Amino acid sequence: MSTHLLHVVWAIGAFMAFGTTAVSVIVRTDPARHRDLWARTLSWFPVCIFLIGTLFLGRALFTVGFVWVSAHALFELFRASPRPFSRRVTATSYALIGLSAALLFAEQWLAAMLVLPIASLTLLPLCLVWSEGVGEFGARFRRLLLWVMLGAWSLFALPTLAWLPIDVGAHGWQGLVLFLVVTTQISDLMQYVVGKIAGRRPLAPRISPGKTWEGAIGGSVIAGALGTLLGAHITPFGATPGFALAIAFCVLGVLGDLAVSGIKRSLGIKDLGALLPGFGGLLDRVDSLVFAAPLFLFFVLATRLMPGA
């Protein structure tokens, strides 16, 4: 990791410390109204530390870390299913994540990204029929396909960024991942904080009653400013594309949150797990990445593979 990138990480840490102090002051002014704001704000820290900290470990350990994230997110979805899938189906799903990781280590990034989509339409349906027969196959297959693609494949776009055999600027894959993670997570955090403090108009009351238009707008403003700065300093794209990407991440983060919230509501549960105090499971915390990460991967490929990019 370059010295410049280290300085950016320290600046992000200072921003988070300042923001946490501000939230602490707000909570003290009205503890009854903001009783869960402090706990939920603190729940962002272990995730951000993990996401950013793995950048220092090199792409091999970074990949291992996100293989675990993908597998654990899928595990949370499997565990939440009212009718559990067979061990044959779940074991095959986890094995496919491992195969995708092995292909990355073999520097076959395209094959790694195609394994789960192709297997989800071929191998996993066969495992499902073999294990459970054809009864309710349609509904079970749709749920399995959604689980694998949303819980595992979407998050696998992050380690794939580390293995692209293309020029991605002076700060390499670490700059790209840092840009994606920081803009999405800070946007997500600020949407929650602004929504709790000033939120009045629900964004999607049937799916996620706590999400507000004020929070979404506040998160977009912060994300846009952050994307402009980071885009100019740690990515090869520049300030204006950085701003546009950050706004897109904010919108996709909201959609990812609503998608996961819709799944939980359909299952009749509040959280997908209890890994993080005050915020539920791991996928509850990284749901803002499930659409943003694949989009960013495709954007990087489209812009850096074009002649003259």
PDB file of N, CA and C in Angstrom, residues 158-249:
ATOM      1  N   LEU A 158     -15.781  -7.995  -4.985  1.00  0.00           N
ATOM      2  CA  LEU A 158     -14.718  -7.262  -4.294  1.00  0.00           C
ATOM      3  C   LEU A 158     -13.347  -7.922  -4.440  1.00  0.00           C
ATOM      4  N   PRO A 159     -13.180  -9.201  -4.080  1.00  0.00           N
ATOM      5  CA  PRO A 159     -11.861  -9.806  -4.295  1.00  0.00           C
ATOM      6  C   PRO A 159     -11.489  -9.912  -5.764  1.00  0.00           C
ATOM      7  N   THR A 160     -12.481  -9.987  -6.651  1.00  0.00           N
ATOM      8  CA  THR A 160     -12.170 -10.045  -8.081  1.00  0.00           C
ATOM      9  C   THR A 160     -11.440  -8.784  -8.524  1.00  0.00           C
ATOM     10  N   LEU A 161     -11.779  -7.636  -7.932  1.00  0.00           N
ATOM     11  CA  LEU A 161     -11.090  -6.386  -8.266  1.00  0.00           C
ATOM     12  C   LEU A 161      -9.584  -6.494  -8.033  1.00  0.00           C
ATOM     13  N   ALA A 162      -9.191  -7.318  -7.063  1.00  0.00           N
ATOM     14  CA  ALA A 162      -7.772  -7.437  -6.725  1.00  0.00           C
ATOM     15  C   ALA A 162      -6.990  -8.275  -7.726  1.00  0.00           C
ATOM     16  N   TRP A 163      -7.683  -8.983  -8.614  1.00  0.00           N
ATOM     17  CA  TRP A 163      -7.005  -9.910  -9.520  1.00  0.00           C
ATOM     18  C   TRP A 163      -7.144  -9.531 -10.993  1.00  0.00           C
ATOM     19  N   LEU A 164      -7.644  -8.349 -11.272  1.00  0.00           N
ATOM     20  CA  LEU A 164      -7.803  -7.947 -12.668  1.00  0.00           C
ATOM     21  C   LEU A 164      -6.434  -7.673 -13.291  1.00  0.00           C
ATOM     22  N   PRO A 165      -6.129  -8.290 -14.432  1.00  0.00           N
ATOM     23  CA  PRO A 165      -4.818  -8.104 -15.063  1.00  0.00           C
ATOM     24  C   PRO A 165      -4.780  -6.859 -15.949  1.00  0.00           C
ATOM     25  N   ILE A 166      -5.232  -5.738 -15.419  1.00  0.00           N
ATOM     26  CA  ILE A 166      -5.282  -4.495 -16.186  1.00  0.00           C
ATOM     27  C   ILE A 166      -4.742  -3.362 -15.332  1.00  0.00           C
ATOM     28  N   ASP A 167      -4.388  -2.265 -15.989  1.00  0.00           N
ATOM     29  CA  ASP A 167      -3.882  -1.095 -15.287  1.00  0.00           C
ATOM     30  C   ASP A 167      -5.042  -0.382 -14.600  1.00  0.00           C
ATOM     31  N   VAL A 168      -4.996  -0.306 -13.279  1.00  0.00           N
ATOM     32  CA  VAL A 168      -6.073   0.351 -12.533  1.00  0.00           C
ATOM     33  C   VAL A 168      -5.543   1.551 -11.754  1.00  0.00           C
ATOM     34  N   GLY A 169      -4.491   2.172 -12.274  1.00  0.00           N
ATOM     35  CA  GLY A 169      -3.992   3.394 -11.678  1.00  0.00           C
ATOM     36  C   GLY A 169      -2.844   3.176 -10.716  1.00  0.00           C
ATOM     37  N   ALA A 170      -2.297   4.293 -10.236  1.00  0.00           N
ATOM     38  CA  ALA A 170      -1.101   4.250  -9.401  1.00  0.00           C
ATOM     39  C   ALA A 170      -1.330   3.545  -8.072  1.00  0.00           C
ATOM     40  N   HIS A 171      -2.547   3.580  -7.566  1.00  0.00           N
ATOM     41  CA  HIS A 171      -2.830   2.982  -6.261  1.00  0.00           C
ATOM     42  C   HIS A 171      -3.405   1.576  -6.371  1.00  0.00           C
ATOM     43  N   GLY A 172      -3.488   1.055  -7.591  1.00  0.00           N
ATOM     44  CA  GLY A 172      -3.844  -0.340  -7.807  1.00  0.00           C
ATOM     45  C   GLY A 172      -5.219  -0.723  -7.286  1.00  0.00           C
ATOM     46  N   TRP A 173      -5.380  -2.020  -7.080  1.00  0.00           N
ATOM     47  CA  TRP A 173      -6.670  -2.547  -6.633  1.00  0.00           C
ATOM     48  C   TRP A 173      -7.055  -2.040  -5.252  1.00  0.00           C
ATOM     49  N   GLN A 174      -6.049  -1.733  -4.421  1.00  0.00           N
ATOM     50  CA  GLN A 174      -6.361  -1.255  -3.074  1.00  0.00           C
ATOM     51  C   GLN A 174      -7.086   0.088  -3.109  1.00  0.00           C
ATOM     52  N   GLY A 175      -6.685   0.954  -4.038  1.00  0.00           N
ATOM     53  CA  GLY A 175      -7.378   2.223  -4.187  1.00  0.00           C
ATOM     54  C   GLY A 175      -8.812   2.040  -4.630  1.00  0.00           C
ATOM     55  N   LEU A 176      -9.037   1.100  -5.549  1.00  0.00           N
ATOM     56  CA  LEU A 176     -10.395   0.834  -6.033  1.00  0.00           C
ATOM     57  C   LEU A 176     -11.283   0.294  -4.916  1.00  0.00           C
ATOM     58  N   VAL A 177     -10.770  -0.692  -4.189  1.00  0.00           N
ATOM     59  CA  VAL A 177     -11.564  -1.299  -3.112  1.00  0.00           C
ATOM     60  C   VAL A 177     -11.843  -0.276  -2.013  1.00  0.00           C
ATOM     61  N   LEU A 178     -10.836   0.509  -1.660  1.00  0.00           N
ATOM     62  CA  LEU A 178     -11.023   1.526  -0.623  1.00  0.00           C
ATOM     63  C   LEU A 178     -12.087   2.536  -1.048  1.00  0.00           C
ATOM     64  N   PHE A 179     -12.042   2.948  -2.307  1.00  0.00           N
ATOM     65  CA  PHE A 179     -13.042   3.885  -2.825  1.00  0.00           C
ATOM     66  C   PHE A 179     -14.449   3.304  -2.707  1.00  0.00           C
ATOM     67  N   LEU A 180     -14.612   2.069  -3.146  1.00  0.00           N
ATOM     68  CA  LEU A 180     -15.925   1.421  -3.107  1.00  0.00           C
ATOM     69  C   LEU A 180     -16.423   1.243  -1.676  1.00  0.00           C
ATOM     70  N   VAL A 181     -15.584   0.689  -0.829  1.00  0.00           N
ATOM     71  CA  VAL A 181     -16.006   0.365   0.536  1.00  0.00           C
ATOM     72  C   VAL A 181     -16.315   1.627   1.337  1.00  0.00           C
ATOM     73  N   VAL A 182     -15.439   2.611   1.256  1.00  0.00           N
ATOM     74  CA  VAL A 182     -15.627   3.817   2.067  1.00  0.00           C
ATOM     75  C   VAL A 182     -16.864   4.592   1.630  1.00  0.00           C
ATOM     76  N   THR A 183     -17.045   4.778   0.324  1.00  0.00           N
ATOM     77  CA  THR A 183     -18.202   5.556  -0.129  1.00  0.00           C
ATOM     78  C   THR A 183     -19.515   4.851   0.213  1.00  0.00           C
ATOM     79  N   THR A 184     -19.576   3.537   0.018  1.00  0.00           N
ATOM     80  CA  THR A 184     -20.830   2.832   0.312  1.00  0.00           C
ATOM     81  C   THR A 184     -21.105   2.777   1.809  1.00  0.00           C
ATOM     82  N   GLN A 185     -20.089   2.484   2.606  1.00  0.00           N
ATOM     83  CA  GLN A 185     -20.315   2.326   4.042  1.00  0.00           C
ATOM     84  C   GLN A 185     -20.571   3.659   4.745  1.00  0.00           C
ATOM     85  N   ILE A 186     -19.826   4.700   4.372  1.00  0.00           N
ATOM     86  CA  ILE A 186     -20.073   6.013   4.970  1.00  0.00           C
ATOM     87  C   ILE A 186     -21.442   6.532   4.547  1.00  0.00           C
ATOM     88  N   SER A 187     -21.799   6.314   3.285  1.00  0.00           N
ATOM     89  CA  SER A 187     -23.131   6.708   2.815  1.00  0.00           C
ATOM     90  C   SER A 187     -24.213   5.985   3.612  1.00  0.00           C
ATOM     91  N   ASP A 188     -24.035   4.686   3.797  1.00  0.00           N
ATOM     92  CA  ASP A 188     -25.001   3.887   4.550  1.00  0.00           C
ATOM     93  C   ASP A 188     -25.129   4.395   5.983  1.00  0.00           C
ATOM     94  N   LEU A 189     -23.986   4.664   6.608  1.00  0.00           N
ATOM     95  CA  LEU A 189     -23.986   5.163   7.981  1.00  0.00           C
ATOM     96  C   LEU A 189     -24.686   6.513   8.078  1.00  0.00           C
ATOM     97  N   MET A 190     -24.362   7.430   7.153  1.00  0.00           N
ATOM     98  CA  MET A 190     -24.943   8.766   7.217  1.00  0.00           C
ATOM     99  C   MET A 190     -26.437   8.746   6.892  1.00  0.00           C
ATOM    100  N   GLN A 191     -26.857   7.837   6.032  1.00  0.00           N
ATOM    101  CA  GLN A 191     -28.291   7.697   5.787  1.00  0.00           C
ATOM    102  C   GLN A 191     -29.013   7.335   7.082  1.00  0.00           C
ATOM    103  N   TYR A 192     -28.409   6.425   7.829  1.00  0.00           N
ATOM    104  CA  TYR A 192     -29.030   6.005   9.085  1.00  0.00           C
ATOM    105  C   TYR A 192     -29.034   7.138  10.110  1.00  0.00           C
ATOM    106  N   VAL A 193     -27.881   7.807  10.280  1.00  0.00           N
ATOM    107  CA  VAL A 193     -27.764   8.864  11.284  1.00  0.00           C
ATOM    108  C   VAL A 193     -28.691  10.034  10.953  1.00  0.00           C
ATOM    109  N   VAL A 194     -28.638  10.510   9.705  1.00  0.00           N
ATOM    110  CA  VAL A 194     -29.492  11.633   9.307  1.00  0.00           C
ATOM    111  C   VAL A 194     -30.964  11.244   9.410  1.00  0.00           C
ATOM    112  N   GLY A 195     -31.276  10.013   9.012  1.00  0.00           N
ATOM    113  CA  GLY A 195     -32.655   9.551   9.102  1.00  0.00           C
ATOM    114  C   GLY A 195     -33.167   9.517  10.530  1.00  0.00           C
ATOM    115  N   LYS A 196     -32.307   9.081  11.476  1.00  0.00           N
ATOM    116  CA  LYS A 196     -32.722   9.023  12.879  1.00  0.00           C
ATOM    117  C   LYS A 196     -32.895  10.417  13.478  1.00  0.00           C
ATOM    118  N   ILE A 197     -32.059  11.358  13.033  1.00  0.00           N
ATOM    119  CA  ILE A 197     -32.094  12.700  13.613  1.00  0.00           C
ATOM    120  C   ILE A 197     -33.165  13.577  12.961  1.00  0.00           C
ATOM    121  N   ALA A 198     -33.231  13.536  11.628  1.00  0.00           N
ATOM    122  CA  ALA A 198     -34.102  14.478  10.912  1.00  0.00           C
ATOM    123  C   ALA A 198     -35.133  13.801  10.024  1.00  0.00           C
ATOM    124  N   GLY A 199     -35.174  12.471  10.019  1.00  0.00           N
ATOM    125  CA  GLY A 199     -36.089  11.770   9.124  1.00  0.00           C
ATOM    126  C   GLY A 199     -37.552  12.003   9.469  1.00  0.00           C
ATOM    127  N   ARG A 200     -38.338  12.319   8.449  1.00  0.00           N
ATOM    128  CA  ARG A 200     -39.776  12.538   8.627  1.00  0.00           C
ATOM    129  C   ARG A 200     -40.601  11.721   7.639  1.00  0.00           C
ATOM    130  N   ARG A 201     -40.136  11.635   6.401  1.00  0.00           N
ATOM    131  CA  ARG A 201     -40.911  10.987   5.344  1.00  0.00           C
ATOM    132  C   ARG A 201     -40.331   9.608   5.036  1.00  0.00           C
ATOM    133  N   PRO A 202     -41.085   8.539   5.290  1.00  0.00           N
ATOM    134  CA  PRO A 202     -40.596   7.178   5.006  1.00  0.00           C
ATOM    135  C   PRO A 202     -40.331   6.980   3.517  1.00  0.00           C
ATOM    136  N   LEU A 203     -39.257   6.269   3.219  1.00  0.00           N
ATOM    137  CA  LEU A 203     -38.902   5.994   1.829  1.00  0.00           C
ATOM    138  C   LEU A 203     -39.656   4.789   1.292  1.00  0.00           C
ATOM    139  N   ALA A 204     -39.709   3.738   2.074  1.00  0.00           N
ATOM    140  CA  ALA A 204     -40.414   2.510   1.675  1.00  0.00           C
ATOM    141  C   ALA A 204     -41.019   1.889   2.931  1.00  0.00           C
ATOM    142  N   PRO A 205     -42.114   2.464   3.430  1.00  0.00           N
ATOM    143  CA  PRO A 205     -42.647   2.042   4.734  1.00  0.00           C
ATOM    144  C   PRO A 205     -43.052   0.584   4.814  1.00  0.00           C
ATOM    145  N   ARG A 206     -43.456  -0.015   3.700  1.00  0.00           N
ATOM    146  CA  ARG A 206     -43.875  -1.419   3.743  1.00  0.00           C
ATOM    147  C   ARG A 206     -42.692  -2.376   3.875  1.00  0.00           C
ATOM    148  N   ILE A 207     -41.544  -1.951   3.388  1.00  0.00           N
ATOM    149  CA  ILE A 207     -40.371  -2.829   3.385  1.00  0.00           C
ATOM    150  C   ILE A 207     -39.420  -2.492   4.523  1.00  0.00           C
ATOM    151  N   SER A 208     -39.081  -1.205   4.641  1.00  0.00           N
ATOM    152  CA  SER A 208     -38.119  -0.766   5.655  1.00  0.00           C
ATOM    153  C   SER A 208     -38.614   0.537   6.277  1.00  0.00           C
ATOM    154  N   PRO A 209     -39.443   0.449   7.317  1.00  0.00           N
ATOM    155  CA  PRO A 209     -40.058   1.644   7.897  1.00  0.00           C
ATOM    156  C   PRO A 209     -39.060   2.676   8.413  1.00  0.00           C
ATOM    157  N   GLY A 210     -37.871   2.238   8.794  1.00  0.00           N
ATOM    158  CA  GLY A 210     -36.896   3.165   9.353  1.00  0.00           C
ATOM    159  C   GLY A 210     -36.149   3.986   8.324  1.00  0.00           C
ATOM    160  N   LYS A 211     -36.233   3.631   7.061  1.00  0.00           N
ATOM    161  CA  LYS A 211     -35.493   4.355   6.022  1.00  0.00           C
ATOM    162  C   LYS A 211     -36.319   5.541   5.547  1.00  0.00           C
ATOM    163  N   THR A 212     -35.684   6.725   5.486  1.00  0.00           N
ATOM    164  CA  THR A 212     -36.400   7.953   5.150  1.00  0.00           C
ATOM    165  C   THR A 212     -35.773   8.651   3.950  1.00  0.00           C
ATOM    166  N   TRP A 213     -36.573   9.530   3.331  1.00  0.00           N
ATOM    167  CA  TRP A 213     -36.066  10.345   2.225  1.00  0.00           C
ATOM    168  C   TRP A 213     -34.973  11.297   2.712  1.00  0.00           C
ATOM    169  N   GLU A 214     -35.159  11.861   3.902  1.00  0.00           N
ATOM    170  CA  GLU A 214     -34.152  12.780   4.436  1.00  0.00           C
ATOM    171  C   GLU A 214     -32.819  12.066   4.642  1.00  0.00           C
ATOM    172  N   GLY A 215     -32.880  10.838   5.153  1.00  0.00           N
ATOM    173  CA  GLY A 215     -31.660  10.070   5.333  1.00  0.00           C
ATOM    174  C   GLY A 215     -30.987   9.750   4.017  1.00  0.00           C
ATOM    175  N   ALA A 216     -31.784   9.356   3.010  1.00  0.00           N
ATOM    176  CA  ALA A 216     -31.225   9.030   1.698  1.00  0.00           C
ATOM    177  C   ALA A 216     -30.561  10.245   1.068  1.00  0.00           C
ATOM    178  N   ILE A 217     -31.195  11.413   1.190  1.00  0.00           N
ATOM    179  CA  ILE A 217     -30.616  12.632   0.619  1.00  0.00           C
ATOM    180  C   ILE A 217     -29.349  13.030   1.371  1.00  0.00           C
ATOM    181  N   GLY A 218     -29.397  12.966   2.701  1.00  0.00           N
ATOM    182  CA  GLY A 218     -28.209  13.285   3.485  1.00  0.00           C
ATOM    183  C   GLY A 218     -27.045  12.365   3.176  1.00  0.00           C
ATOM    184  N   GLY A 219     -27.327  11.068   3.051  1.00  0.00           N
ATOM    185  CA  GLY A 219     -26.282  10.120   2.690  1.00  0.00           C
ATOM    186  C   GLY A 219     -25.720  10.383   1.313  1.00  0.00           C
ATOM    187  N   SER A 220     -26.572  10.800   0.378  1.00  0.00           N
ATOM    188  CA  SER A 220     -26.127  11.094  -0.987  1.00  0.00           C
ATOM    189  C   SER A 220     -25.193  12.299  -1.016  1.00  0.00           C
ATOM    190  N   VAL A 221     -25.519  13.321  -0.224  1.00  0.00           N
ATOM    191  CA  VAL A 221     -24.672  14.520  -0.178  1.00  0.00           C
ATOM    192  C   VAL A 221     -23.277  14.171   0.340  1.00  0.00           C
ATOM    193  N   ILE A 222     -23.230  13.432   1.448  1.00  0.00           N
ATOM    194  CA  ILE A 222     -21.940  13.034   2.016  1.00  0.00           C
ATOM    195  C   ILE A 222     -21.190  12.125   1.049  1.00  0.00           C
ATOM    196  N   ALA A 223     -21.902  11.161   0.450  1.00  0.00           N
ATOM    197  CA  ALA A 223     -21.263  10.231  -0.484  1.00  0.00           C
ATOM    198  C   ALA A 223     -20.716  10.966  -1.696  1.00  0.00           C
ATOM    199  N   GLY A 224     -21.474  11.936  -2.218  1.00  0.00           N
ATOM    200  CA  GLY A 224     -21.012  12.690  -3.378  1.00  0.00           C
ATOM    201  C   GLY A 224     -19.741  13.458  -3.089  1.00  0.00           C
ATOM    202  N   ALA A 225     -19.699  14.128  -1.932  1.00  0.00           N
ATOM    203  CA  ALA A 225     -18.500  14.882  -1.556  1.00  0.00           C
ATOM    204  C   ALA A 225     -17.307  13.952  -1.357  1.00  0.00           C
ATOM    205  N   LEU A 226     -17.549  12.842  -0.679  1.00  0.00           N
ATOM    206  CA  LEU A 226     -16.478  11.876  -0.427  1.00  0.00           C
ATOM    207  C   LEU A 226     -16.001  11.240  -1.725  1.00  0.00           C
ATOM    208  N   GLY A 227     -16.946  10.888  -2.606  1.00  0.00           N
ATOM    209  CA  GLY A 227     -16.578  10.293  -3.884  1.00  0.00           C
ATOM    210  C   GLY A 227     -15.763  11.231  -4.745  1.00  0.00           C
ATOM    211  N   THR A 228     -16.076  12.527  -4.692  1.00  0.00           N
ATOM    212  CA  THR A 228     -15.313  13.516  -5.453  1.00  0.00           C
ATOM    213  C   THR A 228     -13.865  13.563  -4.986  1.00  0.00           C
ATOM    214  N   LEU A 229     -13.669  13.605  -3.671  1.00  0.00           N
ATOM    215  CA  LEU A 229     -12.316  13.668  -3.119  1.00  0.00           C
ATOM    216  C   LEU A 229     -11.536  12.385  -3.380  1.00  0.00           C
ATOM    217  N   LEU A 230     -12.150  11.246  -3.055  1.00  0.00           N
ATOM    218  CA  LEU A 230     -11.446   9.976  -3.223  1.00  0.00           C
ATOM    219  C   LEU A 230     -11.238   9.643  -4.690  1.00  0.00           C
ATOM    220  N   GLY A 231     -12.222   9.973  -5.527  1.00  0.00           N
ATOM    221  CA  GLY A 231     -12.080   9.704  -6.957  1.00  0.00           C
ATOM    222  C   GLY A 231     -10.886  10.411  -7.556  1.00  0.00           C
ATOM    223  N   ALA A 232     -10.608  11.623  -7.062  1.00  0.00           N
ATOM    224  CA  ALA A 232      -9.487  12.401  -7.589  1.00  0.00           C
ATOM    225  C   ALA A 232      -8.143  11.945  -7.045  1.00  0.00           C
ATOM    226  N   HIS A 233      -8.137  11.299  -5.874  1.00  0.00           N
ATOM    227  CA  HIS A 233      -6.868  11.010  -5.209  1.00  0.00           C
ATOM    228  C   HIS A 233      -6.454   9.539  -5.190  1.00  0.00           C
ATOM    229  N   ILE A 234      -7.409   8.609  -5.251  1.00  0.00           N
ATOM    230  CA  ILE A 234      -6.998   7.206  -5.119  1.00  0.00           C
ATOM    231  C   ILE A 234      -7.528   6.313  -6.240  1.00  0.00           C
ATOM    232  N   THR A 235      -8.169   6.890  -7.248  1.00  0.00           N
ATOM    233  CA  THR A 235      -8.638   6.098  -8.389  1.00  0.00           C
ATOM    234  C   THR A 235      -8.113   6.716  -9.678  1.00  0.00           C
ATOM    235  N   PRO A 236      -8.120   5.968 -10.770  1.00  0.00           N
ATOM    236  CA  PRO A 236      -7.682   6.528 -12.054  1.00  0.00           C
ATOM    237  C   PRO A 236      -8.781   7.297 -12.779  1.00  0.00           C
ATOM    238  N   PHE A 237      -9.955   7.446 -12.163  1.00  0.00           N
ATOM    239  CA  PHE A 237     -11.104   8.003 -12.875  1.00  0.00           C
ATOM    240  C   PHE A 237     -11.216   9.514 -12.766  1.00  0.00           C
ATOM    241  N   GLY A 238     -10.866  10.094 -11.624  1.00  0.00           N
ATOM    242  CA  GLY A 238     -10.981  11.530 -11.448  1.00  0.00           C
ATOM    243  C   GLY A 238     -12.160  11.924 -10.581  1.00  0.00           C
ATOM    244  N   ALA A 239     -12.289  13.242 -10.355  1.00  0.00           N
ATOM    245  CA  ALA A 239     -13.279  13.761  -9.417  1.00  0.00           C
ATOM    246  C   ALA A 239     -14.711  13.600  -9.911  1.00  0.00           C
ATOM    247  N   THR A 240     -14.969  13.976 -11.170  1.00  0.00           N
ATOM    248  CA  THR A 240     -16.352  13.929 -11.666  1.00  0.00           C
ATOM    249  C   THR A 240     -16.896  12.505 -11.738  1.00  0.00           C
ATOM    250  N   PRO A 241     -16.163  11.555 -12.346  1.00  0.00           N
ATOM    251  CA  PRO A 241     -16.647  10.167 -12.282  1.00  0.00           C
ATOM    252  C   PRO A 241     -16.750   9.649 -10.852  1.00  0.00           C
ATOM    253  N   GLY A 242     -15.845  10.105  -9.985  1.00  0.00           N
ATOM    254  CA  GLY A 242     -15.918   9.691  -8.585  1.00  0.00           C
ATOM    255  C   GLY A 242     -17.213  10.147  -7.940  1.00  0.00           C
ATOM    256  N   PHE A 243     -17.622  11.376  -8.242  1.00  0.00           N
ATOM    257  CA  PHE A 243     -18.896  11.889  -7.731  1.00  0.00           C
ATOM    258  C   PHE A 243     -20.065  11.066  -8.264  1.00  0.00           C
ATOM    259  N   ALA A 244     -20.072  10.822  -9.587  1.00  0.00           N
ATOM    260  CA  ALA A 244     -21.173  10.069 -10.203  1.00  0.00           C
ATOM    261  C   ALA A 244     -21.250   8.651  -9.648  1.00  0.00           C
ATOM    262  N   LEU A 245     -20.089   8.008  -9.480  1.00  0.00           N
ATOM    263  CA  LEU A 245     -20.075   6.653  -8.933  1.00  0.00           C
ATOM    264  C   LEU A 245     -20.594   6.635  -7.499  1.00  0.00           C
ATOM    265  N   ALA A 246     -20.190   7.616  -6.705  1.00  0.00           N
ATOM    266  CA  ALA A 246     -20.633   7.658  -5.311  1.00  0.00           C
ATOM    267  C   ALA A 246     -22.148   7.811  -5.214  1.00  0.00           C
ATOM    268  N   ILE A 247     -22.725   8.659  -6.069  1.00  0.00           N
ATOM    269  CA  ILE A 247     -24.181   8.812  -6.076  1.00  0.00           C
ATOM    270  C   ILE A 247     -24.840   7.504  -6.508  1.00  0.00           C
ATOM    271  N   ALA A 248     -24.256   6.854  -7.523  1.00  0.00           N
ATOM    272  CA  ALA A 248     -24.793   5.558  -7.959  1.00  0.00           C
ATOM    273  C   ALA A 248     -24.700   4.533  -6.836  1.00  0.00           C
ATOM    274  N   PHE A 249     -23.576   4.523  -6.109  1.00  0.00           N
ATOM    275  CA  PHE A 249     -23.425   3.601  -4.980  1.00  0.00           C
ATOM    276  C   PHE A 249     -24.486   3.866  -3.916  1.00  0.00           C
TER     277      PHE A 249
END
